[in-house]
Short mmCIF file of N, CA and C in Angstrom, two decimals:
data_model
loop_
_atom_site.label_atom_id
_atom_site.label_comp_id
_atom_site.label_asym_id
_atom_site.label_seq_id
_atom_site.Cartn_x
_atom_site.Cartn_y
_atom_site.Cartn_z
N UNK A 120 127.99 136.52 193.79
CA UNK A 120 128.33 136.92 192.22
C UNK A 120 129.31 136.07 191.70
N UNK A 121 129.99 134.81 191.73
CA UNK A 121 131.23 133.87 191.51
C UNK A 121 130.04 133.00 190.93
N UNK A 122 128.88 132.89 191.75
CA UNK A 122 127.77 131.42 190.60
C UNK A 122 127.33 132.34 189.47
N UNK A 123 127.16 133.54 189.47
CA UNK A 123 125.93 133.92 189.05
C UNK A 123 127.52 133.92 187.86
N UNK A 124 128.10 134.19 187.82
CA UNK A 124 129.68 134.28 187.11
C UNK A 124 129.95 132.81 186.26
N UNK A 125 130.20 131.75 187.21
CA UNK A 125 129.77 130.45 186.39
C UNK A 125 128.31 130.05 185.68
N UNK A 126 127.45 130.80 186.13
CA UNK A 126 126.62 130.44 185.43
C UNK A 126 126.09 131.04 183.89
N UNK A 127 126.66 131.87 183.72
CA UNK A 127 126.32 133.38 182.63
C UNK A 127 127.62 132.55 181.89
N UNK A 128 128.88 131.74 181.89
CA UNK A 128 130.05 131.50 181.61
C UNK A 128 129.19 129.98 180.90
N UNK A 129 128.93 129.58 182.00
CA UNK A 129 128.24 128.04 181.26
C UNK A 129 127.24 128.49 180.08
N UNK A 130 126.37 129.14 180.25
CA UNK A 130 125.30 129.54 179.32
C UNK A 130 125.86 130.26 177.91
N UNK A 131 126.78 130.78 178.16
CA UNK A 131 127.65 131.08 177.20
C UNK A 131 127.83 129.95 176.39
N UNK A 132 128.93 129.39 177.23
CA UNK A 132 129.71 127.98 176.38
C UNK A 132 128.54 126.98 175.60
N UNK A 133 126.97 126.77 176.89
CA UNK A 133 125.79 126.46 176.29
C UNK A 133 125.28 126.80 174.91
N UNK A 134 125.10 128.24 174.69
CA UNK A 134 124.86 129.08 173.78
C UNK A 134 125.14 128.81 172.30
N UNK A 135 126.89 129.18 172.80
CA UNK A 135 128.55 128.87 171.64
C UNK A 135 128.04 127.42 171.13
N UNK A 136 127.90 126.34 172.14
CA UNK A 136 127.57 125.09 171.63
C UNK A 136 126.55 124.79 170.67
N UNK A 137 125.31 125.44 171.39
CA UNK A 137 124.37 125.86 170.32
C UNK A 137 123.67 125.89 169.14
N UNK A 138 124.53 127.49 168.87
CA UNK A 138 125.26 127.99 167.77
C UNK A 138 126.46 127.49 166.99
N UNK A 139 127.28 126.74 167.09
CA UNK A 139 127.81 126.34 166.36
C UNK A 139 127.51 124.39 166.01
N UNK A 140 126.30 123.95 166.27
CA UNK A 140 125.46 122.92 165.56
C UNK A 140 124.51 123.48 164.34
N UNK A 141 123.82 124.63 164.82
CA UNK A 141 123.08 125.64 163.93
C UNK A 141 123.50 125.73 163.05
N UNK A 142 125.28 125.90 162.75
CA UNK A 142 125.61 126.09 161.14
C UNK A 142 126.26 124.59 161.54
N UNK A 143 126.48 124.02 162.29
CA UNK A 143 126.80 123.12 161.53
C UNK A 143 125.46 122.38 160.20
N UNK A 144 124.61 121.96 160.38
CA UNK A 144 123.02 122.00 160.35
C UNK A 144 123.28 122.59 159.86
N UNK A 145 123.04 124.02 159.48
CA UNK A 145 122.68 124.94 158.30
C UNK A 145 124.15 124.91 157.31
N UNK A 146 125.43 124.18 157.07
CA UNK A 146 126.53 123.65 156.42
C UNK A 146 125.45 122.11 155.40
N UNK A 147 125.11 121.59 156.51
CA UNK A 147 124.63 119.97 156.38
C UNK A 147 123.45 120.57 155.28
N UNK A 148 122.50 121.51 155.75
CA UNK A 148 121.22 121.57 154.68
C UNK A 148 121.63 122.10 153.47
N UNK A 149 122.97 122.76 153.79
CA UNK A 149 123.22 123.47 152.40
C UNK A 149 123.83 122.28 151.09
N UNK A 150 124.40 121.83 152.16
CA UNK A 150 124.98 120.64 150.84
C UNK A 150 123.89 119.64 150.40
N UNK A 151 122.99 119.41 151.25
CA UNK A 151 121.78 118.38 151.05
C UNK A 151 121.31 119.33 149.92
N UNK A 152 120.67 120.76 150.21
CA UNK A 152 120.20 121.51 149.14
C UNK A 152 121.09 121.32 147.55
N UNK A 153 122.27 121.26 147.62
CA UNK A 153 122.96 121.12 146.28
C UNK A 153 122.67 119.67 145.92
N UNK A 154 122.99 119.15 146.77
CA UNK A 154 122.40 117.49 145.84
C UNK A 154 120.98 117.34 145.17
N UNK A 155 120.26 117.88 146.16
CA UNK A 155 118.95 117.82 145.91
C UNK A 155 118.40 118.92 143.85
N UNK A 156 119.68 119.87 144.31
CA UNK A 156 120.05 120.80 142.76
C UNK A 156 119.89 119.93 141.53
N UNK A 157 121.43 118.81 141.80
CA UNK A 157 121.72 117.56 141.44
C UNK A 157 121.30 116.74 140.32
N UNK A 158 120.18 116.27 141.76
CA UNK A 158 120.07 115.66 141.37
C UNK A 158 118.50 116.09 140.65
N UNK A 159 117.74 117.05 140.31
CA UNK A 159 117.08 117.66 139.96
C UNK A 159 117.50 118.05 138.76
N UNK A 160 118.85 118.25 138.34
CA UNK A 160 119.37 118.28 136.40
C UNK A 160 119.75 117.25 136.39
N UNK A 161 119.58 116.20 137.12
CA UNK A 161 119.66 114.73 136.28
C UNK A 161 118.69 114.25 136.09
N UNK A 162 117.35 113.99 136.72
CA UNK A 162 116.40 114.15 136.89
C UNK A 162 115.68 114.51 135.31
N UNK A 163 115.72 116.14 134.87
CA UNK A 163 115.39 116.85 134.18
C UNK A 163 116.12 116.23 132.87
N UNK A 164 117.41 116.04 132.67
CA UNK A 164 118.07 115.36 132.16
C UNK A 164 117.42 113.91 131.44
N UNK A 165 116.90 113.24 132.39
CA UNK A 165 116.29 111.71 131.88
C UNK A 165 115.04 111.86 131.27
N UNK A 166 114.33 112.78 131.89
CA UNK A 166 112.99 113.28 131.15
C UNK A 166 112.55 113.89 130.26
N UNK A 167 113.61 114.64 130.16
CA UNK A 167 114.24 115.38 128.14
C UNK A 167 114.52 114.37 127.30
N UNK A 168 115.41 112.93 128.00
CA UNK A 168 116.04 111.96 126.88
C UNK A 168 114.59 111.36 126.74
N UNK A 169 113.83 111.06 127.59
CA UNK A 169 112.69 109.99 127.43
C UNK A 169 111.65 111.16 126.98
N UNK A 170 111.89 112.55 126.72
CA UNK A 170 110.69 113.46 125.83
C UNK A 170 111.37 112.78 124.34
N UNK A 171 112.89 112.94 124.20
CA UNK A 171 113.12 112.57 122.73
C UNK A 171 112.42 111.06 122.16
N UNK A 172 113.24 110.29 123.27
CA UNK A 172 112.67 109.00 122.89
C UNK A 172 111.12 108.68 122.52
N UNK A 173 110.36 109.40 122.66
CA UNK A 173 108.41 109.56 123.17
C UNK A 173 108.44 110.58 121.30
N UNK A 174 108.74 111.07 121.10
CA UNK A 174 109.12 111.98 120.16
C UNK A 174 109.53 110.86 119.00
N UNK A 175 110.82 110.48 119.42
CA UNK A 175 111.13 109.58 118.40
C UNK A 175 110.02 108.43 117.46
N UNK A 176 109.51 107.92 118.61
CA UNK A 176 108.88 106.19 118.39
C UNK A 176 107.55 107.34 117.68
N UNK A 177 106.71 108.51 118.26
CA UNK A 177 105.76 108.97 117.60
C UNK A 177 105.86 109.06 115.75
N UNK A 178 107.18 109.32 115.73
CA UNK A 178 107.24 110.00 114.19
C UNK A 178 108.24 108.41 113.40
N UNK A 179 108.03 107.66 114.53
CA UNK A 179 108.82 106.29 113.30
C UNK A 179 107.06 105.17 113.40
N UNK A 180 106.08 105.78 114.59
CA UNK A 180 104.74 105.06 114.08
C UNK A 180 103.88 105.81 112.67
N UNK A 181 103.91 106.73 112.94
CA UNK A 181 103.36 107.70 111.83
C UNK A 181 104.57 106.90 110.32
N UNK A 182 105.50 107.13 110.27
CA UNK A 182 105.94 106.58 109.22
C UNK A 182 105.09 105.14 108.80
N UNK A 183 105.48 103.82 109.97
CA UNK A 183 104.49 102.79 109.50
C UNK A 183 103.57 103.17 109.07
N UNK A 184 102.62 104.23 110.00
CA UNK A 184 100.96 103.80 109.48
C UNK A 184 100.83 104.72 107.97
N UNK A 185 101.92 105.35 108.30
CA UNK A 185 101.73 106.38 106.10
C UNK A 185 102.57 104.39 105.25
N UNK A 186 103.28 103.91 106.01
CA UNK A 186 103.60 102.66 104.85
C UNK A 186 102.66 101.60 104.50
N UNK A 187 101.62 101.18 105.90
CA UNK A 187 100.85 100.51 105.63
C UNK A 187 99.34 100.98 104.99
N UNK A 188 98.85 102.45 105.52
CA UNK A 188 98.38 103.48 103.87
C UNK A 188 98.31 102.76 102.73
N UNK A 189 99.96 103.11 102.27
CA UNK A 189 100.39 103.01 100.64
C UNK A 189 100.07 101.35 100.79
N UNK A 190 100.03 100.52 101.49
CA UNK A 190 100.36 99.15 101.25
C UNK A 190 98.66 98.84 101.60
N UNK A 191 97.71 99.05 102.01
CA UNK A 191 96.74 99.00 101.47
C UNK A 191 96.11 99.52 100.15
N UNK A 192 96.32 101.22 100.44
CA UNK A 192 96.24 101.62 98.51
C UNK A 192 96.56 100.73 98.09
N UNK A 193 97.79 99.66 97.14
CA UNK A 193 98.28 98.95 96.75
C UNK A 193 97.95 98.28 95.88
N UNK A 194 97.53 97.50 97.51
CA UNK A 194 96.06 96.08 97.55
C UNK A 194 95.34 95.91 96.83
N UNK A 195 94.65 98.01 97.26
CA UNK A 195 92.91 97.92 96.54
C UNK A 195 93.35 98.24 94.98
N UNK A 196 94.10 98.94 94.29
CA UNK A 196 94.37 99.29 93.26
C UNK A 196 95.07 97.68 92.58
N UNK A 197 95.05 96.58 93.14
CA UNK A 197 95.63 95.73 92.53
C UNK A 197 94.73 94.52 92.81
N UNK A 198 93.67 94.87 93.23
CA UNK A 198 92.17 93.35 93.49
C UNK A 198 91.59 94.40 92.64
N UNK A 199 91.65 95.83 92.12
CA UNK A 199 90.40 96.46 91.38
C UNK A 199 91.30 95.74 89.84
N UNK A 200 92.57 96.09 89.62
CA UNK A 200 92.85 95.54 88.33
C UNK A 200 92.89 93.77 88.25
N UNK A 201 93.07 93.29 88.80
CA UNK A 201 92.38 91.97 88.92
C UNK A 201 90.37 91.77 88.55
N UNK A 202 89.86 92.46 89.26
CA UNK A 202 88.64 92.42 88.58
C UNK A 202 88.72 92.99 87.33
N UNK A 203 89.30 93.96 87.32
CA UNK A 203 89.41 93.97 85.35
C UNK A 203 89.62 92.97 84.48
N UNK A 204 90.79 92.37 85.16
CA UNK A 204 91.12 91.76 83.87
C UNK A 204 90.45 90.55 83.93
N UNK A 205 89.97 90.44 84.84
CA UNK A 205 88.66 88.65 85.10
C UNK A 205 87.51 89.24 83.84
N UNK A 206 87.26 90.71 84.26
CA UNK A 206 85.94 90.78 83.12
C UNK A 206 86.75 90.85 81.67
N UNK A 207 87.64 91.39 81.63
CA UNK A 207 88.31 91.56 80.25
C UNK A 207 88.54 90.31 79.90
N UNK A 208 88.94 89.41 80.79
CA UNK A 208 89.28 87.96 79.90
C UNK A 208 87.75 87.71 79.44
N UNK A 209 86.94 87.63 80.94
CA UNK A 209 85.23 86.85 80.26
C UNK A 209 84.61 87.15 78.65
N UNK A 210 85.25 89.09 78.85
CA UNK A 210 84.65 89.41 77.35
C UNK A 210 85.11 89.10 76.42
N UNK A 211 86.36 88.47 76.37
CA UNK A 211 87.19 88.25 75.23
C UNK A 211 86.89 86.88 74.96
N UNK A 212 86.79 85.93 76.54
CA UNK A 212 86.16 84.85 75.85
C UNK A 212 84.43 84.36 75.29
N UNK A 213 83.96 85.36 75.76
CA UNK A 213 82.65 85.73 74.63
C UNK A 213 82.83 85.89 73.45
N UNK A 214 83.42 87.54 72.91
CA UNK A 214 83.74 87.09 71.79
C UNK A 214 84.30 86.37 70.72
N UNK A 215 85.37 85.32 71.54
CA UNK A 215 85.77 84.13 70.96
C UNK A 215 85.03 83.81 70.50
N UNK A 216 84.16 82.65 71.15
CA UNK A 216 82.66 82.05 70.80
C UNK A 216 82.26 82.91 69.86
N UNK A 217 81.65 83.65 70.37
CA UNK A 217 80.84 84.53 68.90
C UNK A 217 81.22 84.20 67.31
N UNK A 218 82.92 85.17 67.30
CA UNK A 218 83.80 84.45 66.16
C UNK A 218 84.25 83.43 65.64
N UNK A 219 83.66 82.60 66.24
CA UNK A 219 84.13 81.13 65.99
C UNK A 219 82.82 80.96 65.42
N UNK A 220 81.13 81.26 66.62
CA UNK A 220 80.68 80.82 65.82
C UNK A 220 80.12 81.30 63.97
N UNK A 221 80.34 82.86 63.88
CA UNK A 221 80.38 83.87 62.78
C UNK A 221 81.49 82.73 61.49
N UNK A 222 82.46 82.40 62.18
CA UNK A 222 83.02 81.86 60.91
C UNK A 222 82.69 80.37 60.76
N UNK A 223 82.35 80.20 61.48
CA UNK A 223 81.58 78.50 61.09
C UNK A 223 80.46 78.54 60.03
N UNK A 224 80.09 79.83 59.89
CA UNK A 224 79.36 80.08 59.00
C UNK A 224 79.77 79.99 57.14
N UNK A 225 80.65 80.08 56.62
CA UNK A 225 81.30 80.58 55.65
C UNK A 225 81.40 79.09 55.62
N UNK A 226 81.51 78.52 53.98
CA UNK A 226 81.75 76.66 53.52
C UNK A 226 82.50 77.70 52.35
N UNK A 227 84.33 77.05 52.32
CA UNK A 227 84.71 77.03 51.53
C UNK A 227 84.50 76.50 49.96
N UNK A 228 84.08 77.15 48.68
CA UNK A 228 83.90 75.69 47.82
C UNK A 228 83.90 74.56 47.37
N UNK A 229 85.44 74.54 47.55
CA UNK A 229 86.21 73.88 47.98
C UNK A 229 87.09 73.25 48.93
N UNK A 230 86.18 72.85 49.50
CA UNK A 230 86.73 72.68 51.39
C UNK A 230 87.65 71.70 51.38
N UNK A 231 87.56 69.97 50.41
CA UNK A 231 88.41 69.50 50.18
C UNK A 231 89.63 69.56 49.65
N UNK A 232 89.84 70.46 49.22
CA UNK A 232 91.08 70.44 48.45
C UNK A 232 91.62 71.26 49.06
N UNK A 233 92.97 71.55 49.18
CA UNK A 233 94.92 72.26 49.79
C UNK A 233 94.76 73.39 48.81
N UNK A 234 94.49 74.29 49.78
CA UNK A 234 95.25 75.41 49.04
C UNK A 234 96.61 75.20 48.31
N UNK A 235 96.70 76.25 47.10
CA UNK A 235 98.20 76.19 46.97
C UNK A 235 98.48 77.51 46.85
N UNK A 236 99.91 77.53 47.09
CA UNK A 236 100.70 78.63 47.56
C UNK A 236 100.50 79.59 46.41
N UNK A 237 100.34 80.69 46.58
CA UNK A 237 100.21 82.20 46.41
C UNK A 237 101.67 82.70 45.83
N UNK A 238 102.67 82.23 45.87
CA UNK A 238 103.78 82.40 45.03
C UNK A 238 104.69 81.26 44.85
N UNK A 239 104.68 81.13 43.89
CA UNK A 239 105.35 79.36 43.77
C UNK A 239 107.12 80.17 42.87
N UNK A 240 106.86 81.30 42.72
CA UNK A 240 108.49 81.78 42.28
C UNK A 240 109.48 81.16 43.49
N UNK A 241 111.23 80.74 43.45
CA UNK A 241 111.69 81.05 44.81
C UNK A 241 111.61 82.08 45.17
N UNK A 242 112.11 82.67 46.68
CA UNK A 242 112.41 83.87 46.84
C UNK A 242 114.27 83.87 46.08
N UNK A 243 114.70 85.40 45.82
CA UNK A 243 115.95 85.62 44.99
C UNK A 243 117.55 85.47 45.55
N UNK A 244 116.15 85.37 46.94
CA UNK A 244 118.17 85.93 48.21
C UNK A 244 118.00 84.34 48.07
N UNK A 245 117.56 83.09 48.16
CA UNK A 245 117.92 81.92 48.62
C UNK A 245 118.71 81.19 46.96
N UNK A 246 118.65 81.66 46.52
CA UNK A 246 118.98 81.72 44.77
C UNK A 246 120.46 81.11 45.24
N UNK A 247 121.63 80.64 44.60
CA UNK A 247 122.98 80.78 44.73
C UNK A 247 123.51 81.96 43.90
N UNK A 248 124.20 82.48 44.54
CA UNK A 248 125.00 83.90 43.43
C UNK A 248 126.06 83.52 43.17
N UNK A 249 126.20 84.49 41.53
CA UNK A 249 127.14 83.68 40.85
C UNK A 249 128.23 85.33 40.84
N UNK A 250 129.24 85.25 41.04
CA UNK A 250 130.45 86.67 41.17
C UNK A 250 130.75 86.85 39.55
N UNK A 251 131.56 87.28 38.60
CA UNK A 251 132.10 88.50 37.67
C UNK A 251 132.97 86.81 36.91
N UNK A 252 133.40 85.96 37.95
CA UNK A 252 134.37 84.92 36.69
C UNK A 252 133.60 83.89 36.41
N UNK A 253 132.39 84.26 36.69
CA UNK A 253 131.16 82.87 36.72
C UNK A 253 130.98 81.52 37.56
N UNK A 254 131.49 81.90 38.36
CA UNK A 254 131.79 80.46 39.68
C UNK A 254 130.56 80.86 40.64
N UNK A 255 130.40 80.03 41.67
CA UNK A 255 129.57 80.56 42.81
C UNK A 255 130.64 80.55 44.12
N UNK A 256 130.02 81.57 45.28
CA UNK A 256 130.35 80.88 45.73
C UNK A 256 129.26 82.25 47.26
#
């Protein structure tokens, strides 16, 4: 019976030792889970930051796309205006040629004479002014 008591005492000591190791393992597991939860929180913050940056980039790309579309439209309008200007210049050149042809048909009776000026009087504003005392100023 003394042997049995020793054996029971050894079993109790081994059991107590095993329970102590189990308690330490549970504590270590709790700490590991706490660290994992903290890491998951950090990862969540990083993923949220990446998502926000991607959203900003998408907005920036949309702005660039809109600006490129506006530039494309402006270039198209300028090309249309240049074509219209070119067409107008060609039409004007044709009209000038037609007008020159019409003017060439006219013959003046005295082609060799120089026309006289219509106004032979001097412009009164160019004459010297006189004041009441009789002199000029």
